[in-house]
XYZ file of C-alpha atoms in Angstrom:
697
model
C 147.072 82.373 97.397
C 147.716 81.268 93.845
C 145.441 78.648 92.396
C 147.719 76.834 89.962
C 146.216 74.234 87.678
C 147.567 72.819 84.518
C 145.608 73.656 81.406
C 147.279 71.251 79.037
C 146.514 72.212 75.513
C 144.352 75.199 76.525
C 146.490 77.577 74.521
C 148.092 75.026 72.231
C 145.765 75.858 69.381
C 146.965 79.456 69.381
C 150.603 78.838 70.319
C 153.205 78.868 67.603
C 156.959 78.499 67.449
C 159.303 81.272 66.409
C 160.021 79.503 63.148
C 156.386 79.438 62.124
C 155.397 82.938 63.283
C 156.996 85.211 60.758
C 153.513 86.596 60.157
C 153.503 90.342 59.821
C 150.493 92.410 60.775
C 149.708 95.496 58.713
C 148.788 97.995 61.375
C 147.909 101.033 59.348
C 145.322 99.245 57.243
C 145.956 101.709 54.457
C 143.346 104.031 55.909
C 145.466 105.915 58.417
C 148.046 108.512 57.510
C 151.484 108.671 59.091
C 150.208 111.606 61.151
C 147.768 109.293 62.901
C 149.927 106.255 63.611
C 153.694 105.812 63.765
C 153.698 101.998 64.051
C 153.954 100.559 60.549
C 153.775 96.883 61.377
C 154.342 94.295 64.086
C 156.167 91.036 63.534
C 155.205 88.233 65.927
C 158.171 85.971 66.633
C 156.894 83.851 69.496
C 153.495 83.054 70.980
C 153.400 80.411 73.691
C 151.551 79.566 76.909
C 153.087 81.358 79.890
C 154.077 79.192 82.861
C 153.077 76.051 80.940
C 149.417 76.988 81.109
C 149.196 77.585 84.867
C 146.011 79.306 86.024
C 146.217 82.441 88.154
C 143.056 82.614 90.280
C 140.105 84.151 88.413
C 142.349 85.599 85.698
C 143.059 82.098 84.452
C 145.913 81.168 82.147
C 148.333 83.604 80.488
C 150.237 83.633 77.229
C 153.516 85.237 76.206
C 153.862 87.078 72.923
C 157.282 88.254 71.803
C 157.617 90.432 68.739
C 159.121 93.485 67.071
C 157.324 96.772 66.427
C 158.466 98.792 63.405
C 158.116 102.569 63.605
C 158.124 105.409 61.083
C 158.308 108.927 62.515
C 157.647 112.064 60.510
C 160.001 114.793 61.836
C 157.563 117.415 60.544
C 154.836 116.297 62.940
C 154.337 118.658 65.859
C 154.116 115.706 68.264
C 157.700 114.765 67.327
C 159.224 118.241 67.598
C 160.657 117.610 71.075
C 162.763 114.614 69.956
C 166.302 115.955 69.812
C 168.021 115.484 66.435
C 165.088 113.662 64.830
C 165.145 116.181 61.977
C 168.801 115.244 61.328
C 168.234 111.488 61.295
C 168.352 109.459 58.061
C 164.947 109.209 56.335
C 163.257 106.896 53.892
C 161.847 107.936 50.515
C 158.753 109.295 52.259
C 160.759 111.507 54.603
C 160.238 109.320 57.662
C 162.735 108.120 60.271
C 162.612 104.328 60.660
C 163.511 102.171 63.662
C 162.196 99.168 65.564
C 161.815 97.827 69.096
C 161.509 94.323 70.503
C 158.639 93.778 72.944
C 157.243 91.118 75.263
C 153.561 90.901 76.218
C 152.063 88.744 78.983
C 148.266 88.641 78.930
C 145.346 86.477 80.045
C 143.932 84.199 77.368
C 140.303 84.676 78.429
C 139.858 87.304 75.730
C 138.327 90.005 77.944
C 139.567 93.621 78.081
C 142.168 94.140 80.811
C 144.276 96.913 82.244
C 147.576 96.977 80.373
C 150.616 98.003 82.429
C 153.675 99.089 80.488
C 156.741 98.419 82.658
C 159.636 100.659 81.596
C 162.617 98.311 81.674
C 165.621 99.341 83.783
C 168.912 99.095 81.894
C 167.379 96.464 79.653
C 165.910 94.406 82.498
C 162.280 93.774 83.431
C 161.844 95.513 86.793
C 158.223 95.297 87.893
C 158.014 91.556 88.432
C 160.945 91.614 90.839
C 159.510 94.178 93.242
C 155.769 93.603 92.836
C 155.661 89.824 92.303
C 158.835 89.149 94.286
C 160.765 87.405 91.516
C 162.762 88.746 88.573
C 162.414 86.407 85.586
C 165.438 84.270 84.777
C 167.407 85.596 81.809
C 164.991 88.544 81.579
C 162.580 86.215 79.798
C 159.375 85.453 81.767
C 158.628 81.841 80.919
C 158.101 79.557 83.899
C 155.815 79.467 86.916
C 158.789 80.487 89.068
C 159.208 83.592 86.912
C 155.741 84.708 88.057
C 156.888 84.988 91.679
C 153.780 85.006 93.852
C 151.694 85.843 90.780
C 150.292 89.110 92.201
C 149.973 90.971 88.891
C 148.559 87.898 87.155
C 146.076 87.119 89.927
C 144.757 90.645 89.562
C 144.368 90.171 85.832
C 146.810 92.736 84.447
C 148.336 92.460 80.995
C 152.052 93.327 81.133
C 154.056 94.906 78.327
C 157.820 95.407 78.123
C 159.831 96.847 75.231
C 163.284 98.182 74.348
C 163.879 101.927 74.714
C 167.551 102.503 75.578
C 170.788 101.588 73.827
C 173.431 101.848 76.585
C 173.088 98.378 78.106
C 176.275 96.406 78.737
C 176.342 92.750 77.629
C 175.164 90.294 80.266
C 175.248 86.530 80.643
C 175.187 84.577 77.364
C 171.637 83.306 77.903
C 170.208 86.651 79.020
C 167.737 88.456 76.775
C 167.889 92.150 77.696
C 165.631 94.554 75.844
C 168.099 96.763 73.953
C 167.051 99.554 71.628
C 168.813 100.412 68.360
C 168.064 104.090 67.726
C 168.621 106.043 64.515
C 172.249 107.190 64.164
C 173.594 110.569 63.051
C 176.570 109.367 61.046
C 179.551 111.679 60.945
C 178.546 114.054 63.748
C 181.088 114.564 66.507
C 181.000 115.978 70.002
C 182.706 115.856 73.383
C 181.595 113.387 76.045
C 182.690 113.003 79.654
C 182.839 109.856 81.757
C 183.115 110.183 85.552
C 183.987 107.067 87.566
C 185.484 105.771 90.806
C 186.946 102.493 92.052
C 186.419 100.717 95.394
C 189.860 99.092 95.435
C 193.255 99.686 93.833
C 193.101 98.554 90.213
C 195.365 98.910 87.182
C 192.383 98.864 84.799
C 189.035 100.587 85.186
C 185.809 100.726 83.204
C 184.632 104.274 82.578
C 181.018 103.665 81.509
C 178.034 104.097 83.846
C 176.468 101.409 86.040
C 175.923 98.242 83.974
C 176.050 100.495 80.941
C 177.886 101.577 77.822
C 179.218 104.941 76.736
C 180.142 106.600 73.475
C 183.679 105.514 72.657
C 186.361 107.841 71.200
C 185.994 108.824 67.560
C 189.730 108.236 67.181
C 191.149 104.938 68.368
C 193.287 105.405 71.491
C 192.644 109.135 71.132
C 195.927 110.949 71.924
C 193.990 114.099 72.814
C 191.704 112.428 75.363
C 191.986 113.881 78.849
C 191.962 112.058 82.187
C 191.611 114.087 85.382
C 191.310 113.403 89.100
C 189.987 115.152 92.193
C 189.151 114.106 95.744
C 185.858 115.960 96.129
C 183.225 116.956 93.574
C 183.767 120.660 94.215
C 187.565 120.536 93.799
C 189.333 121.580 90.568
C 190.164 118.757 88.180
C 193.849 117.861 88.043
C 195.083 116.479 84.696
C 196.837 113.110 84.603
C 199.611 113.037 81.952
C 198.483 111.320 78.752
C 201.691 109.287 78.706
C 200.765 107.534 81.960
C 197.514 105.901 80.804
C 196.204 104.002 77.781
C 192.914 102.726 76.380
C 192.579 98.918 76.506
C 190.145 96.501 74.919
C 186.780 95.801 76.569
C 186.619 92.761 78.810
C 184.120 91.211 76.367
C 183.050 92.012 72.844
C 180.585 94.884 72.785
C 181.291 95.716 76.403
C 182.224 99.056 77.945
C 185.600 100.600 77.233
C 188.470 100.482 79.715
C 191.712 102.300 80.471
C 194.941 101.310 82.226
C 196.770 103.743 84.546
C 200.393 103.444 85.599
C 200.438 102.979 89.364
C 196.777 102.010 89.321
C 193.497 103.741 90.043
C 193.016 104.555 93.733
C 189.967 104.519 96.029
C 188.961 107.935 97.234
C 189.579 109.593 93.875
C 186.999 110.851 91.376
C 188.298 110.269 87.848
C 186.908 111.815 84.685
C 187.724 110.872 81.107
C 186.824 113.323 78.326
C 187.256 112.971 74.559
C 185.566 113.524 71.202
C 183.037 110.870 70.187
C 181.082 110.425 66.970
C 177.817 109.060 65.546
C 175.351 110.045 68.297
C 172.070 108.204 68.621
C 168.656 109.845 68.452
C 168.032 108.631 71.998
C 164.634 110.321 72.295
C 163.275 107.951 69.661
C 163.122 105.324 72.406
C 160.462 107.355 74.203
C 158.589 107.873 70.941
C 158.639 104.106 70.447
C 156.976 103.586 73.820
C 154.425 106.271 73.010
C 153.520 104.861 69.633
C 153.404 101.218 70.691
C 150.924 102.143 73.439
C 148.985 104.340 71.024
C 148.592 101.455 68.613
C 147.619 98.880 71.235
C 145.101 101.314 72.716
C 143.091 101.264 69.502
C 143.963 98.030 67.660
C 143.521 94.389 68.695
C 146.736 92.368 68.660
C 146.615 88.748 67.489
C 142.915 88.395 68.125
C 142.947 89.854 71.641
C 140.807 92.805 72.751
C 142.143 96.334 73.179
C 142.909 97.307 76.806
C 140.219 98.876 78.958
C 142.895 100.981 80.658
C 146.605 101.703 80.093
C 149.094 102.456 82.869
C 152.847 103.060 82.932
C 155.124 101.920 85.719
C 158.788 102.728 86.259
C 161.331 102.154 89.039
C 164.278 104.554 89.506
C 165.786 105.217 86.044
C 162.543 103.940 84.540
C 160.441 106.303 86.655
C 162.652 109.193 85.576
C 162.043 108.225 81.960
C 158.291 108.616 82.496
C 159.031 112.034 83.992
C 160.921 113.025 80.846
C 158.134 111.766 78.585
C 155.682 113.992 80.458
C 158.074 116.948 80.381
C 158.512 116.628 76.604
C 154.862 115.863 75.832
C 155.728 112.382 74.593
C 152.777 110.959 76.503
C 150.547 112.405 73.750
C 150.540 110.680 70.360
C 150.534 112.188 66.878
C 146.721 112.250 66.904
C 146.743 114.374 70.076
C 145.541 111.614 72.425
C 146.928 110.443 75.767
C 148.654 107.092 75.352
C 148.367 106.132 79.017
C 145.666 106.938 81.558
C 147.939 106.920 84.565
C 151.517 106.338 85.638
C 153.348 105.270 88.776
C 156.828 106.823 89.087
C 158.620 104.892 91.812
C 161.798 106.297 93.465
C 162.543 108.838 90.686
C 164.129 111.263 93.169
C 163.703 114.794 91.863
C 161.551 113.483 89.039
C 163.733 113.097 85.971
C 162.750 116.102 83.866
C 166.237 116.121 82.292
C 168.381 113.486 80.581
C 167.279 110.839 78.056
C 166.712 113.266 75.172
C 169.817 115.167 74.071
C 172.777 114.617 71.772
C 175.360 112.156 73.141
C 173.199 111.571 76.235
C 174.063 108.519 78.352
C 170.723 107.422 79.864
C 172.201 105.036 82.422
C 174.050 107.809 84.274
C 172.565 109.970 87.009
C 174.071 112.108 89.773
C 174.314 111.075 93.405
C 176.377 112.513 96.221
C 179.520 110.751 95.029
C 179.035 109.760 91.418
C 178.347 111.371 88.042
C 177.824 114.968 89.085
C 177.789 116.510 85.614
C 175.138 114.412 83.895
C 171.669 115.799 83.194
C 169.041 113.859 85.125
C 167.070 116.490 87.010
C 166.517 120.148 86.238
C 163.871 122.786 86.795
C 160.904 122.350 86.756
C 160.525 119.670 89.429
C 156.906 120.060 90.544
C 153.666 119.108 88.819
C 152.183 122.475 89.816
C 153.815 125.666 88.479
C 156.699 127.131 90.472
C 159.216 129.908 89.863
C 162.970 129.409 89.738
C 164.370 132.401 91.647
C 167.684 132.183 89.794
C 166.376 132.227 86.218
C 163.009 133.852 86.899
C 161.280 131.164 84.852
C 157.893 129.754 85.928
C 157.008 126.224 84.813
C 155.728 122.787 85.815
C 156.629 119.256 84.749
C 153.228 118.890 83.064
C 153.234 122.008 80.886
C 153.466 119.901 77.716
C 151.626 116.789 78.925
C 147.994 117.695 78.100
C 146.162 116.121 75.190
C 144.121 118.120 72.698
C 141.146 118.088 75.075
C 143.299 119.462 77.899
C 143.382 116.192 79.825
C 146.327 114.966 81.884
C 147.191 111.447 83.040
C 146.786 110.613 86.731
C 150.085 110.139 88.533
C 151.512 108.515 91.640
C 155.055 109.599 92.549
C 156.700 107.747 95.439
C 160.141 108.184 96.988
C 161.808 106.466 99.925
C 163.878 108.150 102.621
C 167.018 107.427 100.608
C 165.962 109.638 97.693
C 165.797 112.640 100.035
C 169.462 112.158 100.854
C 170.838 111.034 97.533
C 168.418 112.081 94.785
C 166.887 115.481 95.662
C 163.414 114.073 96.436
C 162.266 117.158 98.366
C 162.254 119.180 95.134
C 159.066 117.566 93.807
C 157.151 119.121 96.725
C 158.865 122.474 97.376
C 160.001 125.578 95.543
C 163.536 125.325 94.101
C 164.859 127.447 96.955
C 163.322 125.118 99.551
C 161.326 127.910 101.171
C 157.719 126.855 100.527
C 155.694 123.700 100.005
C 154.151 123.175 96.575
C 150.919 121.184 96.701
C 150.463 118.723 93.816
C 147.563 119.300 91.403
C 144.444 117.127 91.501
C 145.817 114.573 89.055
C 148.941 113.866 91.149
C 149.540 112.150 94.495
C 152.899 112.131 96.293
C 153.963 109.425 98.748
C 157.099 109.411 100.879
C 157.863 105.890 102.085
C 159.614 106.726 105.322
C 162.334 104.499 106.721
C 162.694 102.616 103.447
C 165.675 102.663 101.097
C 165.801 102.669 97.291
C 165.037 98.934 97.239
C 164.360 96.599 100.167
C 167.784 95.955 101.686
C 169.438 92.704 100.724
C 173.135 93.083 101.633
C 174.330 90.790 104.420
C 177.550 92.746 104.971
C 178.312 96.320 105.969
C 181.077 96.830 103.410
C 181.604 99.076 101.584
C 179.381 101.027 103.974
C 179.352 101.514 107.745
C 175.964 100.180 108.834
C 173.655 97.288 108.071
C 171.032 98.127 105.459
C 167.369 98.954 106.041
C 164.982 96.106 105.304
C 161.766 98.120 105.709
C 159.372 96.526 103.229
C 157.814 99.183 100.994
C 157.056 96.653 98.258
C 153.728 95.865 99.922
C 152.751 99.538 99.678
C 153.796 99.513 96.028
C 151.347 96.674 95.422
C 148.540 98.644 97.055
C 149.379 101.720 94.983
C 149.304 99.746 91.727
C 145.745 98.608 92.448
C 144.745 102.076 93.638
C 146.051 103.669 90.446
C 144.069 101.204 88.360
C 140.907 101.978 90.339
C 141.526 105.732 90.103
C 141.980 105.668 86.347
C 139.435 103.030 85.364
C 136.706 103.517 87.987
C 137.365 107.103 89.115
C 137.691 105.819 92.680
C 139.404 108.412 94.876
C 143.078 107.483 95.390
C 145.000 107.391 98.679
C 145.773 110.913 99.836
C 149.227 112.369 99.311
C 151.534 111.751 102.263
C 154.900 113.461 101.831
C 157.246 115.307 104.208
C 156.716 119.049 104.078
C 157.622 122.402 105.548
C 154.147 123.330 106.765
C 153.880 120.319 109.062
C 157.524 120.634 110.153
C 158.579 117.222 108.831
C 161.090 118.526 106.274
C 164.293 120.224 107.336
C 167.916 121.030 106.540
C 170.744 118.546 107.002
C 172.155 120.748 109.792
C 168.874 120.593 111.712
C 168.615 116.846 111.072
C 172.070 116.322 112.581
C 171.157 118.427 115.612
C 167.992 116.412 116.306
C 169.201 112.893 115.449
C 169.730 110.937 118.705
C 173.296 110.581 119.936
C 174.667 107.235 121.082
C 172.807 105.144 118.499
C 176.028 103.878 116.943
C 175.791 105.779 113.679
C 176.220 109.474 112.892
C 174.409 111.347 110.117
C 176.199 112.579 107.001
C 177.356 116.159 106.787
C 175.481 116.742 103.537
C 172.901 115.388 101.128
C 172.874 115.638 97.345
C 172.540 119.259 96.241
C 172.356 119.314 92.464
C 173.718 122.423 90.751
C 172.217 124.106 87.733
C 174.284 122.783 84.818
C 175.255 125.022 81.915
C 176.098 123.014 78.773
C 176.107 126.078 76.523
C 173.438 128.133 74.780
C 172.380 125.401 72.341
C 171.554 122.842 75.017
C 168.347 124.327 76.382
C 166.868 124.873 72.934
C 168.342 122.085 70.809
C 169.728 119.502 73.275
C 173.280 119.970 72.000
C 175.999 120.330 74.634
C 178.888 122.622 73.698
C 180.394 122.898 77.186
C 181.555 119.454 78.367
C 181.926 119.045 81.291
C 179.261 121.671 81.989
C 179.736 124.746 84.120
C 178.071 124.423 87.499
C 175.795 127.179 88.736
C 173.805 127.770 91.914
C 172.582 124.658 93.709
C 168.946 123.756 94.183
C 167.937 123.662 97.864
C 167.286 120.061 98.881
C 165.884 119.091 102.275
C 165.545 115.866 104.284
C 162.810 114.399 106.531
C 163.000 115.393 110.205
C 163.777 112.449 112.535
C 161.810 111.618 115.686
C 163.328 110.698 119.034
C 164.228 107.225 117.731
C 165.918 108.641 114.633
C 163.074 107.476 112.373
C 161.802 109.886 109.733
C 158.577 111.767 110.329
C 155.951 112.753 107.777
C 154.947 110.839 104.682
C 153.775 107.245 104.826
C 154.768 105.701 108.141
C 155.419 102.098 107.204
C 154.732 99.335 109.713
C 158.452 99.279 110.582
C 158.153 102.861 111.844
C 154.765 102.574 113.552
C 155.866 99.459 115.462
C 159.643 99.962 115.378
C 162.358 97.493 116.242
C 165.102 100.040 115.690
C 166.164 103.074 113.688
C 165.709 103.029 109.900
C 167.472 105.835 108.049
C 167.620 106.819 104.397
C 171.407 107.136 104.487
C 174.368 104.823 104.970
C 177.847 106.319 105.055
C 180.650 104.786 103.040
C 183.444 103.105 104.996
C 186.582 105.194 105.456
C 188.727 102.616 103.624
C 186.821 103.335 100.383
C 188.333 106.816 100.439
C 184.919 108.461 100.459
C 183.976 108.368 104.130
C 182.120 111.678 103.729
C 179.729 110.292 101.085
C 176.623 108.145 101.351
C 175.647 104.943 99.632
C 173.866 105.607 96.379
C 170.894 103.393 97.188
C 171.121 102.052 100.771
C 169.829 103.209 104.116
C 170.753 101.972 107.596
C 169.186 99.943 110.379
C 170.273 99.900 114.022
C 168.137 97.735 116.355
C 167.018 98.854 119.783
C 168.687 97.301 122.804
C 166.852 94.205 123.951
C 166.730 95.114 127.641
C 167.063 98.160 129.867
C 170.411 96.847 131.144
C 171.778 96.517 127.620
C 170.528 99.988 126.755
C 172.216 101.618 129.761
C 175.461 99.720 129.158
C 175.554 100.925 125.556
C 174.535 104.486 126.388
C 171.656 104.206 123.926
C 169.025 106.943 124.467
C 166.281 104.965 122.707
C 163.913 102.894 124.877
C 164.675 99.187 124.731
C 162.454 96.528 123.198
C 161.502 95.346 126.662
C 160.333 98.852 127.560
C 158.272 99.134 124.373
C 156.762 95.656 124.178
C 156.079 93.609 127.299
C 155.983 90.391 125.279
C 156.084 88.972 121.781
C 152.286 89.068 121.804
C 152.367 92.802 122.589
C 154.680 93.394 119.649
C 152.435 91.318 117.385
C 149.467 93.442 118.444
C 151.412 96.628 117.642
C 152.335 95.305 114.204
C 148.752 94.299 113.468
C 147.460 97.708 114.543
C 150.022 99.455 112.333
C 149.155 97.237 109.370
C 145.447 97.909 109.859
C 146.178 101.651 109.860
C 147.799 101.274 106.442
C 144.969 99.071 105.171
C 142.454 101.775 106.106
C 144.591 104.305 104.232
C 144.661 101.915 101.226
C 148.440 101.725 101.460
C 148.498 98.028 102.353
C 146.311 95.263 100.980
C 144.478 92.836 103.289
C 146.069 89.994 101.339
C 149.511 91.230 102.491
C 148.650 91.411 106.209
C 150.044 87.988 107.069
C 153.203 88.633 105.024
C 153.712 91.824 107.035
C 153.085 90.072 110.344
C 155.483 87.242 109.531
C 158.359 89.454 108.382
C 158.196 91.789 111.391
C 157.786 89.010 113.951
C 160.631 87.110 112.328
C 162.958 90.108 112.731
C 161.812 90.561 116.331
C 162.770 86.969 117.094
C 166.154 87.272 115.377
C 167.000 90.489 117.251
C 166.239 88.804 120.579
C 168.472 85.858 119.614
C 171.318 88.061 118.365
C 174.440 88.768 120.376
C 174.680 92.601 120.438
C 178.449 92.303 120.049
C 177.975 90.612 116.665
C 178.395 93.287 113.997
C 177.335 91.068 111.095
C 174.071 91.779 109.290
C 172.848 88.205 108.790
C 170.257 88.581 111.544
C 168.225 90.860 109.258
C 167.278 87.950 107.046
C 165.426 84.706 107.618
C 167.649 81.711 107.059
C 166.723 79.678 103.954
């Protein structure tokens, strides 16, 4: 439990307002060449006590430092060769490419070395605090005690760093402070871009950018040569919509994503795609170089009187985890001096790993393919596994870590975790099998894989079924995330053996085809499995793409699909293999990684992008027989509430022994599972609402 005490004035001597902190630190000291450090200087704009000086257990009080890091990259450096179009970017008189990035640092004020965790922001927003501490900071600006959530990361003494790395972030609320990157621009260059989108309801006007994102707008205003197409299924031919029947319209707010108006309106159940010529592409890969070089500097140089970190970790959720995957793939985890910039990384729910996207001309980082959306955007491509595998189509052998070693041959230590949902909607099996899905591929010694079975992309929070068919899964994998964060720190800083990999596989018969899944899944549960999962094709953008990151074929040609598999369900419909969360060891119902879209959306064949399903067991034998449910009832499984509590405690203790749950989270786990048990017993089975999943405020 947090020990909060006010330390009035404890940091006041070091705090300064933005107006009085225009101090600029010279970071190169004149002694280092550009080949040894790409950060030229840091400007501190704010330094204040965090949470008004509250104390977080033994870690004590924290401070917040907000500033801007200024970078200068030499395109001739070997370490920068993988950054697409860097050699074409504008340069200063010394031949360097200049850019900057805003950052925020939260750190203890005790002045002792700590583990620094770099949280890769997700679409401009701080992500780690929401899932690990249980509270996303208001306005994306951690300031108050409430912004610390339950204070987990602070109580354990971590320093937390956030910075801007991507440009395609749509404007938010007026008071919000997203971290938005301004990359170098290639003025005058042109190229085709495509924008795939759908609507959930009939609408005259639609936005064509990605989720909460921006896109490259047409080079020519209201481009008369732009093309709008439609199709009902991803595999169907695109049908052109006459140019005379639609028009570009102004964004809903200044700087927001572009929009178009269609005569007769956009319809649910239709996949639309808008293609045109854009101009002035960004050097998007510079965002990854900025992360690399900021960490490289902080690894070796004290900032504002504080010590250098004893350990550096990276953490990323979803898009942010995929970004770490791309940094490893491109060798951007190694700085210009040939040193690792982070000791370990935790890639959370990256699906197939993210070895594509983020670093090509006209790339749109916010987009990624799922079963329904954005099929032609690069997000995942061979290689997928950390150990070498062979692509039977191309004949190429490679791994995701081929370029990730430092000059001494060392690699960072990695945790990669996916939920059940990523197996259905993000190709998660590919990080543990050959591309043809025929054999398991064991991870190397520096990598551990964890499948969080029964969980969905994030802990379910929707209280309605729409626009899907089932209530969401509320299996709590955030507690396991907390345990993995501490385990990664111990593995990298103390060389303490990490939790063993636990991932569905072919050898133990816990990974299977969708057809086999459908055959085994219990009938009469009230939900039926999808007919397919996401099967990403090999995308051909033209001969220049693989070598130079320049797409000449837009949309790309689709080649053979990678073979993606799903976890095998048990007799209750719960996934086998991987990490069996408490909700699966002491189940109250069926948790799946999929949730079908409602027929009225027009895409009844497709799954939710991020959500799974939950269907509770019948309360009694009589209810079970009346419903024709083949799963044993709660009364058959647990003679009393005390029996269920004992089952939950035993399951939690199993995870604690495996170091996948922390003792401090035992009571949280007990309370959440017992609370759901009580609400299921009080629920009228005829009530199809999903409110019973959540404790009433």
